[in-house]
DNA sequence: TCGCCTAAACCGTCCGTTCCGTTCTATTTT
DNA sequence: AAAATAGAACGGAACGGACGGTTTAGGCGA
């Protein structure tokens, strides 16, 4: 070492990569822990134990417990379905992945606890709202703008109000009532929104 | 504590009955703690310290931390306003107390954290949903039944769907977006609901 | 005497961090 | 090409401080 000069030049040393298997085991354990213990009784120690991982590994890759929980839940959310023709179906497709997640296995518990984490932890909340912006708000705005251009709906729609009407009911069922999501719930909310915006 | 007089709200105990002053001090401390630390970092020790109360007293009167937090928040919710003539105003009056609570002082933080407690703690959730049943569901069903009888709205309305549409948006603003509630938000949701049910 | 109260102590758990020894990879040296 | 080296990530264990829930002790008023 102690050689001249080239120290300023970055001598690239990549080294070992992040262990994907460890990450997967951790996220699995987080989902299990969330579904069993919820948010307040969520235990990092339990996660490390169940995943046979070191807590150091967890704290190295996630800045807070909340973001860890949010990551574990969002990785359950599938992609939005394609090929919707109807206007209502296109809008429903935006929130269909959330509905599907809430209806699949322990998704109801995992998603609820993760949303609690996002509401209770600042950094997780920031990440969650960013996700909403790109996955919900952006596509919804595109669809509504197109429908407005075609004069299918009024031109004075407000994107925030539209989001309220579209996803609010889902939170009520999932967070407040702890009730299962009825079949085709997304489509009904989409139709409701469309009806309120009809020209 | 040689200090006497106006500083201390504590009055002398009246005997082997529940101390109202202690209860009030505890609930005040709970609200402060909820607004500062949220739900997961809520500390009973801090509450006891701030209220100059014993933890034993807290655990004697509340079955769980969640119900304690819920009590503290619900005691902030005012009564429903009277004297609404309009159908929309009558419906809006049902959720107006929640909107008012979320807009007053630290009510936003307190109410949010308490709702997290209700979603995360089973006994608190049960209590919370009971409150919703009598304070929201029951009056809403009465109003809608009356409007249906007058043929103002359709006859095939579903009470659960109506609740979804009426309060869901509020949860979205309060729990998900952490955003302030706009002016006359309740009235707009009521009008939205009425429009979707119009005959 | 009885019941409610505050205060303090207690044990188990959790969090976040810090060590240790090992394993793995990219680079350097032989 | 083969071996040695340096750095990074890993599992495991431990730590101090804090918290939860319970128990004990002592004070006070009906």
Short mmCIF file of N, CA, C and O (backbone and C1' of nucleotides) in Angstrom, two decimals, chain C, chain D:
data_model
loop_
_atom_site.label_atom_id
_atom_site.label_comp_id
_atom_site.label_asym_id
_atom_site.label_seq_id
_atom_site.Cartn_x
_atom_site.Cartn_y
_atom_site.Cartn_z
P DT C 1 -57.65 -4.45 60.67
"O5'" DT C 1 -58.82 -4.25 59.60
"C5'" DT C 1 -60.10 -4.82 59.87
"C4'" DT C 1 -60.97 -4.48 58.69
"C3'" DT C 1 -60.38 -4.92 57.34
"O3'" DT C 1 -61.41 -5.51 56.58
"C1'" DT C 1 -60.81 -2.59 57.29
P DC C 2 -60.94 -6.42 55.30
"O5'" DC C 2 -61.34 -5.48 54.07
"C5'" DC C 2 -62.62 -4.87 54.04
"C4'" DC C 2 -62.64 -3.79 52.98
"C3'" DC C 2 -61.89 -4.16 51.70
"O3'" DC C 2 -62.73 -3.99 50.57
"C1'" DC C 2 -61.20 -2.02 52.50
P DG C 3 -62.30 -4.65 49.15
"O5'" DG C 3 -62.00 -3.37 48.25
"C5'" DG C 3 -62.97 -2.33 48.17
"C4'" DG C 3 -62.34 -1.07 47.62
"C3'" DG C 3 -61.50 -1.28 46.35
"O3'" DG C 3 -61.82 -0.28 45.41
"C1'" DG C 3 -60.20 -0.19 47.99
P DC C 4 -61.37 -0.50 43.86
"O5'" DC C 4 -60.42 0.75 43.55
"C5'" DC C 4 -60.93 2.06 43.76
"C4'" DC C 4 -59.79 3.02 44.00
"C3'" DC C 4 -58.74 3.03 42.89
"O3'" DC C 4 -58.68 4.33 42.30
"C1'" DC C 4 -57.74 2.96 45.04
P DC C 5 -57.72 4.54 41.05
"O5'" DC C 5 -56.35 5.03 41.70
"C5'" DC C 5 -56.29 6.32 42.32
"C4'" DC C 5 -55.04 6.47 43.14
"C3'" DC C 5 -53.74 6.26 42.37
"O3'" DC C 5 -53.36 7.47 41.74
"C1'" DC C 5 -53.65 5.30 44.58
P DT C 6 -52.23 7.42 40.64
"O5'" DT C 6 -50.87 7.46 41.46
"C5'" DT C 6 -50.61 8.53 42.38
"C4'" DT C 6 -49.31 8.27 43.13
"C3'" DT C 6 -48.08 8.14 42.23
"O3'" DT C 6 -47.04 8.95 42.74
"C1'" DT C 6 -48.27 6.24 43.64
P DA C 7 -45.69 9.16 41.85
"O5'" DA C 7 -44.73 8.02 42.41
"C5'" DA C 7 -44.53 7.91 43.81
"C4'" DA C 7 -43.70 6.66 44.10
"C3'" DA C 7 -42.56 6.40 43.11
"O3'" DA C 7 -41.33 6.37 43.81
"C1'" DA C 7 -43.84 4.43 43.48
P DA C 8 -39.94 6.35 42.99
"O5'" DA C 8 -39.45 4.84 43.14
"C5'" DA C 8 -39.59 4.18 44.38
"C4'" DA C 8 -39.48 2.69 44.20
"C3'" DA C 8 -38.38 2.23 43.23
"O3'" DA C 8 -37.50 1.37 43.90
"C1'" DA C 8 -40.43 1.10 42.81
P DA C 9 -36.06 0.98 43.24
"O5'" DA C 9 -36.20 -0.60 43.05
"C5'" DA C 9 -36.81 -1.36 44.08
"C4'" DA C 9 -37.38 -2.64 43.51
"C3'" DA C 9 -36.43 -3.36 42.55
"O3'" DA C 9 -36.16 -4.66 43.04
"C1'" DA C 9 -38.63 -3.22 41.65
P DC C 10 -34.94 -5.51 42.38
"O5'" DC C 10 -35.70 -6.53 41.43
"C5'" DC C 10 -36.82 -7.26 41.91
"C4'" DC C 10 -37.55 -7.90 40.76
"C3'" DC C 10 -36.63 -8.43 39.67
"O3'" DC C 10 -36.60 -9.85 39.71
"C1'" DC C 10 -38.57 -7.30 38.79
P DC C 11 -35.36 -10.58 38.92
"O5'" DC C 11 -36.13 -11.11 37.62
"C5'" DC C 11 -37.36 -11.79 37.77
"C4'" DC C 11 -38.01 -12.00 36.43
"C3'" DC C 11 -37.06 -12.51 35.34
"O3'" DC C 11 -37.72 -13.50 34.57
"C1'" DC C 11 -38.04 -10.49 34.63
P DG C 12 -36.82 -14.52 33.69
"O5'" DG C 12 -37.32 -14.24 32.20
"C5'" DG C 12 -38.71 -14.32 31.90
"C4'" DG C 12 -39.04 -13.43 30.72
"C3'" DG C 12 -38.17 -13.67 29.47
"O3'" DG C 12 -39.00 -14.04 28.39
"C1'" DG C 12 -38.33 -11.35 29.97
P DT C 13 -38.37 -14.38 26.97
"O5'" DT C 13 -38.50 -13.01 26.15
"C5'" DT C 13 -39.77 -12.40 26.06
"C4'" DT C 13 -39.63 -11.04 25.40
"C3'" DT C 13 -38.83 -11.07 24.09
"O3'" DT C 13 -39.68 -10.65 23.03
"C1'" DT C 13 -38.18 -9.25 25.49
P DC C 14 -39.16 -10.77 21.51
"O5'" DC C 14 -38.73 -9.27 21.14
"C5'" DC C 14 -39.63 -8.21 21.40
"C4'" DC C 14 -38.89 -6.90 21.26
"C3'" DC C 14 -37.98 -6.84 20.03
"O3'" DC C 14 -38.40 -5.82 19.14
"C1'" DC C 14 -36.87 -6.05 21.98
P DC C 15 -37.70 -5.68 17.71
"O5'" DC C 15 -36.75 -4.42 17.89
"C5'" DC C 15 -37.22 -3.28 18.58
"C4'" DC C 15 -36.08 -2.28 18.78
"C3'" DC C 15 -35.17 -2.13 17.56
"O3'" DC C 15 -34.88 -0.76 17.38
"C1'" DC C 15 -33.89 -2.73 19.46
P DG C 16 -34.68 -0.17 15.85
"O5'" DG C 16 -33.13 0.19 15.85
"C5'" DG C 16 -32.62 1.04 16.87
"C4'" DG C 16 -31.18 0.72 17.15
"C3'" DG C 16 -30.30 0.51 15.89
"O3'" DG C 16 -29.33 1.53 15.85
"C1'" DG C 16 -29.87 -1.14 17.57
P DT C 17 -28.16 1.50 14.73
"O5'" DT C 17 -26.92 0.91 15.55
"C5'" DT C 17 -26.72 1.34 16.89
"C4'" DT C 17 -25.60 0.53 17.52
"C3'" DT C 17 -24.38 0.32 16.62
"O3'" DT C 17 -23.26 0.94 17.21
"C1'" DT C 17 -25.05 -1.72 17.69
P DT C 18 -21.84 0.96 16.44
"O5'" DT C 18 -21.10 -0.29 17.09
"C5'" DT C 18 -21.07 -0.44 18.51
"C4'" DT C 18 -20.45 -1.78 18.87
"C3'" DT C 18 -19.21 -2.11 18.03
"O3'" DT C 18 -18.09 -2.16 18.88
"C1'" DT C 18 -20.72 -3.97 18.19
P DC C 19 -16.63 -2.55 18.41
"O5'" DC C 19 -16.38 -3.84 19.29
"C5'" DC C 19 -15.48 -4.81 18.86
"C4'" DC C 19 -16.05 -6.19 19.06
"C3'" DC C 19 -15.27 -7.26 18.34
"O3'" DC C 19 -14.28 -7.80 19.21
"C1'" DC C 19 -17.66 -7.62 18.22
P DC C 20 -12.94 -8.30 18.57
"O5'" DC C 20 -13.33 -9.77 18.11
"C5'" DC C 20 -13.99 -10.63 19.01
"C4'" DC C 20 -14.57 -11.81 18.24
"C3'" DC C 20 -13.61 -12.41 17.22
"O3'" DC C 20 -13.18 -13.68 17.66
"C1'" DC C 20 -15.85 -12.17 16.36
P DG C 21 -11.84 -14.28 17.05
"O5'" DG C 21 -12.39 -15.32 15.98
"C5'" DG C 21 -13.42 -16.23 16.32
"C4'" DG C 21 -14.05 -16.80 15.07
"C3'" DG C 21 -13.05 -17.23 14.00
"O3'" DG C 21 -13.37 -18.53 13.54
"C1'" DG C 21 -14.64 -15.74 13.07
P DT C 22 -12.60 -19.17 12.29
"O5'" DT C 22 -13.64 -19.04 11.12
"C5'" DT C 22 -14.98 -19.45 11.33
"C4'" DT C 22 -15.80 -19.23 10.07
"C3'" DT C 22 -15.14 -19.73 8.78
"O3'" DT C 22 -16.03 -20.58 8.09
"C1'" DT C 22 -15.88 -17.49 8.52
P DT C 23 -15.53 -21.36 6.78
"O5'" DT C 23 -16.19 -20.50 5.61
"C5'" DT C 23 -17.59 -20.24 5.65
"C4'" DT C 23 -17.98 -19.31 4.51
"C3'" DT C 23 -17.42 -19.71 3.14
"O3'" DT C 23 -18.44 -19.59 2.17
"C1'" DT C 23 -16.87 -17.48 3.62
P DC C 24 -18.29 -20.33 0.72
"O5'" DC C 24 -18.23 -19.09 -0.28
"C5'" DC C 24 -19.23 -18.10 -0.20
"C4'" DC C 24 -18.74 -16.81 -0.82
"C3'" DC C 24 -18.08 -16.98 -2.19
"O3'" DC C 24 -18.81 -16.24 -3.17
"C1'" DC C 24 -16.81 -15.54 -0.78
P DT C 25 -18.60 -16.54 -4.74
"O5'" DT C 25 -17.80 -15.26 -5.24
"C5'" DT C 25 -18.36 -13.97 -5.02
"C4'" DT C 25 -17.28 -12.91 -5.14
"C3'" DT C 25 -16.48 -12.93 -6.44
"O3'" DT C 25 -16.67 -11.71 -7.13
"C1'" DT C 25 -15.07 -12.64 -4.56
P DA C 26 -16.32 -11.53 -8.70
"O5'" DA C 26 -15.14 -10.44 -8.63
"C5'" DA C 26 -15.39 -9.25 -7.93
"C4'" DA C 26 -14.07 -8.56 -7.60
"C3'" DA C 26 -13.14 -8.38 -8.81
"O3'" DA C 26 -12.62 -7.06 -8.80
"C1'" DA C 26 -12.00 -9.52 -7.08
P DT C 27 -11.81 -6.53 -10.11
"O5'" DT C 27 -10.30 -6.48 -9.57
"C5'" DT C 27 -10.00 -5.71 -8.40
"C4'" DT C 27 -8.73 -6.19 -7.76
"C3'" DT C 27 -7.45 -6.04 -8.60
"O3'" DT C 27 -6.65 -5.02 -8.03
"C1'" DT C 27 -7.51 -8.10 -7.39
P DT C 28 -5.28 -4.54 -8.83
"O5'" DT C 28 -4.18 -5.42 -8.09
"C5'" DT C 28 -4.09 -5.40 -6.67
"C4'" DT C 28 -3.08 -6.43 -6.19
"C3'" DT C 28 -1.72 -6.36 -6.91
"O3'" DT C 28 -0.69 -6.27 -5.93
"C1'" DT C 28 -2.54 -8.59 -6.88
P DT C 29 0.85 -5.95 -6.45
"O5'" DT C 29 1.52 -7.37 -6.19
"C5'" DT C 29 1.35 -7.99 -4.92
"C4'" DT C 29 1.74 -9.46 -5.01
"C3'" DT C 29 3.14 -9.73 -5.58
"O3'" DT C 29 3.89 -10.49 -4.66
"C1'" DT C 29 1.52 -11.14 -6.60
P DT C 30 5.49 -10.71 -4.95
"O5'" DT C 30 5.50 -12.23 -5.39
"C5'" DT C 30 4.89 -13.22 -4.58
"C4'" DT C 30 4.78 -14.53 -5.34
"C3'" DT C 30 6.08 -15.02 -5.99
"O3'" DT C 30 6.35 -16.34 -5.57
"C1'" DT C 30 4.28 -15.11 -7.53
P DA D 1 -4.22 -19.64 -18.33
"O5'" DA D 1 -3.61 -20.33 -17.05
"C5'" DA D 1 -2.80 -21.48 -17.25
"C4'" DA D 1 -2.11 -21.81 -15.95
"C3'" DA D 1 -3.07 -22.06 -14.79
"O3'" DA D 1 -2.57 -23.13 -14.01
"C1'" DA D 1 -1.64 -20.25 -14.24
P DA D 2 -3.54 -23.74 -12.94
"O5'" DA D 2 -2.83 -23.26 -11.58
"C5'" DA D 2 -1.44 -23.48 -11.41
"C4'" DA D 2 -0.96 -22.75 -10.16
"C3'" DA D 2 -1.88 -22.92 -8.94
"O3'" DA D 2 -1.09 -23.24 -7.81
"C1'" DA D 2 -1.52 -20.62 -9.38
P DA D 3 -1.81 -23.59 -6.42
"O5'" DA D 3 -1.38 -22.37 -5.50
"C5'" DA D 3 -0.03 -21.94 -5.51
"C4'" DA D 3 0.08 -20.56 -4.89
"C3'" DA D 3 -0.63 -20.42 -3.53
"O3'" DA D 3 0.27 -19.84 -2.60
"C1'" DA D 3 -1.30 -18.69 -4.99
P DA D 4 -0.10 -19.80 -1.03
"O5'" DA D 4 -0.21 -18.24 -0.72
"C5'" DA D 4 0.83 -17.37 -1.18
"C4'" DA D 4 0.33 -15.94 -1.21
"C3'" DA D 4 -0.34 -15.48 0.10
"O3'" DA D 4 0.28 -14.27 0.53
"C1'" DA D 4 -1.70 -14.98 -1.77
P DT D 5 -0.17 -13.59 1.94
"O5'" DT D 5 -1.12 -12.40 1.50
"C5'" DT D 5 -0.72 -11.57 0.41
"C4'" DT D 5 -1.85 -10.62 0.07
"C3'" DT D 5 -2.60 -10.05 1.28
"O3'" DT D 5 -2.57 -8.65 1.22
"C1'" DT D 5 -4.12 -10.86 -0.36
P DA D 6 -2.98 -7.77 2.50
"O5'" DA D 6 -4.32 -7.07 2.01
"C5'" DA D 6 -4.36 -6.49 0.71
"C4'" DA D 6 -5.79 -6.13 0.34
"C3'" DA D 6 -6.60 -5.52 1.49
"O3'" DA D 6 -7.35 -4.43 0.99
"C1'" DA D 6 -7.70 -7.44 0.67
P DG D 7 -8.04 -3.37 1.99
"O5'" DG D 7 -9.59 -3.63 1.70
"C5'" DG D 7 -10.05 -3.61 0.36
"C4'" DG D 7 -11.36 -4.36 0.25
"C3'" DG D 7 -12.44 -3.93 1.24
"O3'" DG D 7 -13.60 -3.59 0.52
"C1'" DG D 7 -12.23 -6.29 1.19
P DA D 8 -14.68 -2.62 1.19
"O5'" DA D 8 -15.98 -3.54 1.16
"C5'" DA D 8 -16.32 -4.21 -0.04
"C4'" DA D 8 -17.11 -5.46 0.27
"C3'" DA D 8 -18.26 -5.25 1.26
"O3'" DA D 8 -19.47 -5.61 0.61
"C1'" DA D 8 -17.00 -7.21 1.76
P DA D 9 -20.86 -5.11 1.23
"O5'" DA D 9 -21.52 -6.47 1.72
"C5'" DA D 9 -21.73 -7.51 0.80
"C4'" DA D 9 -21.83 -8.82 1.53
"C3'" DA D 9 -22.91 -8.87 2.61
"O3'" DA D 9 -23.89 -9.84 2.26
"C1'" DA D 9 -20.85 -9.81 3.37
P DC D 10 -25.17 -9.96 3.14
"O5'" DC D 10 -24.84 -11.18 4.13
"C5'" DC D 10 -24.49 -12.45 3.57
"C4'" DC D 10 -23.87 -13.34 4.62
"C3'" DC D 10 -24.67 -13.44 5.92
"O3'" DC D 10 -25.62 -14.48 5.83
"C1'" DC D 10 -22.28 -13.38 6.28
P DG D 11 -26.75 -14.52 6.91
"O5'" DG D 11 -26.11 -15.37 8.10
"C5'" DG D 11 -25.67 -16.70 7.85
"C4'" DG D 11 -25.04 -17.29 9.09
"C3'" DG D 11 -25.97 -17.36 10.31
"O3'" DG D 11 -25.76 -18.58 10.99
"C1'" DG D 11 -24.07 -16.02 10.82
P DG D 12 -26.73 -18.91 12.25
"O5'" DG D 12 -25.91 -18.42 13.53
"C5'" DG D 12 -24.59 -18.87 13.75
"C4'" DG D 12 -23.97 -18.13 14.93
"C3'" DG D 12 -24.91 -17.97 16.13
"O3'" DG D 12 -24.33 -18.60 17.26
"C1'" DG D 12 -23.79 -15.94 15.61
P DA D 13 -25.16 -18.70 18.62
"O5'" DA D 13 -24.50 -17.60 19.56
"C5'" DA D 13 -23.07 -17.51 19.62
"C4'" DA D 13 -22.67 -16.20 20.27
"C3'" DA D 13 -23.48 -15.84 21.52
"O3'" DA D 13 -22.61 -15.71 22.63
"C1'" DA D 13 -23.29 -13.98 20.05
P DA D 14 -23.21 -15.59 24.10
"O5'" DA D 14 -23.02 -14.05 24.45
"C5'" DA D 14 -21.75 -13.43 24.21
"C4'" DA D 14 -21.93 -11.94 24.13
"C3'" DA D 14 -22.74 -11.33 25.28
"O3'" DA D 14 -21.87 -10.60 26.13
"C1'" DA D 14 -23.31 -10.39 23.15
P DC D 15 -22.36 -10.11 27.57
"O5'" DC D 15 -22.65 -8.56 27.36
"C5'" DC D 15 -21.70 -7.75 26.69
"C4'" DC D 15 -22.36 -6.47 26.22
"C3'" DC D 15 -23.32 -5.89 27.26
"O3'" DC D 15 -22.70 -4.83 27.96
"C1'" DC D 15 -24.21 -5.80 25.01
P DG D 16 -23.37 -4.32 29.31
"O5'" DG D 16 -24.17 -3.04 28.80
"C5'" DG D 16 -23.49 -2.04 28.07
"C4'" DG D 16 -24.46 -0.98 27.59
"C3'" DG D 16 -25.36 -0.39 28.69
"O3'" DG D 16 -25.55 0.99 28.44
"C1'" DG D 16 -26.71 -1.49 27.08
P DG D 17 -26.24 1.91 29.53
"O5'" DG D 17 -27.69 2.20 28.94
"C5'" DG D 17 -27.82 2.81 27.65
"C4'" DG D 17 -29.23 2.62 27.13
"C3'" DG D 17 -30.33 3.02 28.13
"O3'" DG D 17 -31.17 4.00 27.54
"C1'" DG D 17 -30.77 0.89 27.19
P DA D 18 -32.38 4.64 28.36
"O5'" DA D 18 -33.64 3.83 27.82
"C5'" DA D 18 -33.90 3.81 26.43
"C4'" DA D 18 -35.05 2.87 26.14
"C3'" DA D 18 -36.28 3.11 27.03
"O3'" DA D 18 -37.41 3.37 26.22
"C1'" DA D 18 -35.68 0.79 26.95
P DC D 19 -38.76 3.84 26.88
"O5'" DC D 19 -39.65 2.53 26.75
"C5'" DC D 19 -39.73 1.86 25.50
"C4'" DC D 19 -40.38 0.50 25.70
"C3'" DC D 19 -41.63 0.56 26.59
"O3'" DC D 19 -42.74 0.12 25.86
"C1'" DC D 19 -40.18 -1.24 27.22
P DG D 20 -44.18 0.18 26.54
"O5'" DG D 20 -44.51 -1.34 26.87
"C5'" DG D 20 -44.10 -2.37 25.98
"C4'" DG D 20 -44.57 -3.71 26.49
"C3'" DG D 20 -45.89 -3.70 27.25
"O3'" DG D 20 -46.60 -4.89 26.96
"C1'" DG D 20 -44.13 -4.40 28.70
P DG D 21 -48.15 -4.98 27.22
"O5'" DG D 21 -48.22 -5.79 28.59
"C5'" DG D 21 -47.64 -7.09 28.66
"C4'" DG D 21 -47.43 -7.50 30.09
"C3'" DG D 21 -48.63 -7.23 31.03
"O3'" DG D 21 -49.04 -8.46 31.60
"C1'" DG D 21 -46.59 -6.55 32.02
P DT D 22 -50.14 -8.50 32.77
"O5'" DT D 22 -49.26 -8.74 34.07
"C5'" DT D 22 -48.21 -9.71 34.03
"C4'" DT D 22 -47.45 -9.71 35.35
"C3'" DT D 22 -48.36 -9.69 36.59
"O3'" DT D 22 -48.08 -10.84 37.38
"C1'" DT D 22 -46.62 -8.07 36.77
P DT D 23 -48.90 -11.08 38.74
"O5'" DT D 23 -47.91 -10.51 39.86
"C5'" DT D 23 -46.54 -10.91 39.87
"C4'" DT D 23 -45.79 -10.12 40.93
"C3'" DT D 23 -46.50 -10.03 42.29
"O3'" DT D 23 -45.67 -10.58 43.30
"C1'" DT D 23 -45.72 -7.89 41.59
P DT D 24 -46.21 -10.69 44.82
"O5'" DT D 24 -45.56 -9.43 45.52
"C5'" DT D 24 -44.15 -9.23 45.47
"C4'" DT D 24 -43.80 -7.88 46.07
"C3'" DT D 24 -44.44 -7.61 47.44
"O3'" DT D 24 -43.42 -7.39 48.40
"C1'" DT D 24 -44.69 -5.75 45.97
P DA D 25 -43.83 -7.22 49.95
"O5'" DA D 25 -43.76 -5.64 50.12
"C5'" DA D 25 -42.59 -4.94 49.69
"C4'" DA D 25 -42.80 -3.44 49.84
"C3'" DA D 25 -43.48 -3.03 51.15
"O3'" DA D 25 -42.73 -2.00 51.77
"C1'" DA D 25 -44.60 -2.07 49.29
P DG D 26 -43.07 -1.56 53.26
"O5'" DG D 26 -43.87 -0.20 53.08
"C5'" DG D 26 -43.25 0.89 52.40
"C4'" DG D 26 -44.28 1.93 52.07
"C3'" DG D 26 -45.14 2.41 53.26
"O3'" DG D 26 -45.09 3.82 53.32
"C1'" DG D 26 -46.50 1.87 51.42
P DG D 27 -45.82 4.63 54.45
"O5'" DG D 27 -46.91 5.50 53.67
"C5'" DG D 27 -46.51 6.32 52.57
"C4'" DG D 27 -47.72 7.01 51.96
"C3'" DG D 27 -48.66 7.65 52.98
"O3'" DG D 27 -49.08 8.93 52.49
"C1'" DG D 27 -49.86 6.07 51.69
P DC D 28 -49.78 9.93 53.51
"O5'" DC D 28 -51.30 9.86 53.05
"C5'" DC D 28 -51.61 10.01 51.66
"C4'" DC D 28 -53.06 9.60 51.40
"C3'" DC D 28 -54.06 10.08 52.45
"O3'" DC D 28 -55.04 10.87 51.81
"C1'" DC D 28 -54.41 7.80 51.91
P DG D 29 -55.91 11.88 52.75
"O5'" DG D 29 -57.37 11.35 52.46
"C5'" DG D 29 -57.81 11.27 51.08
"C4'" DG D 29 -58.98 10.31 50.98
"C3'" DG D 29 -60.15 10.63 51.91
"O3'" DG D 29 -61.36 10.49 51.21
"C1'" DG D 29 -59.42 8.40 52.24
P DA D 30 -62.65 11.20 51.73
"O5'" DA D 30 -63.58 9.96 52.11
"C5'" DA D 30 -64.46 9.43 51.13
"C4'" DA D 30 -64.81 7.99 51.48
"C3'" DA D 30 -65.96 7.85 52.48
"O3'" DA D 30 -66.98 7.06 51.90
"C1'" DA D 30 -64.11 6.49 53.10
#
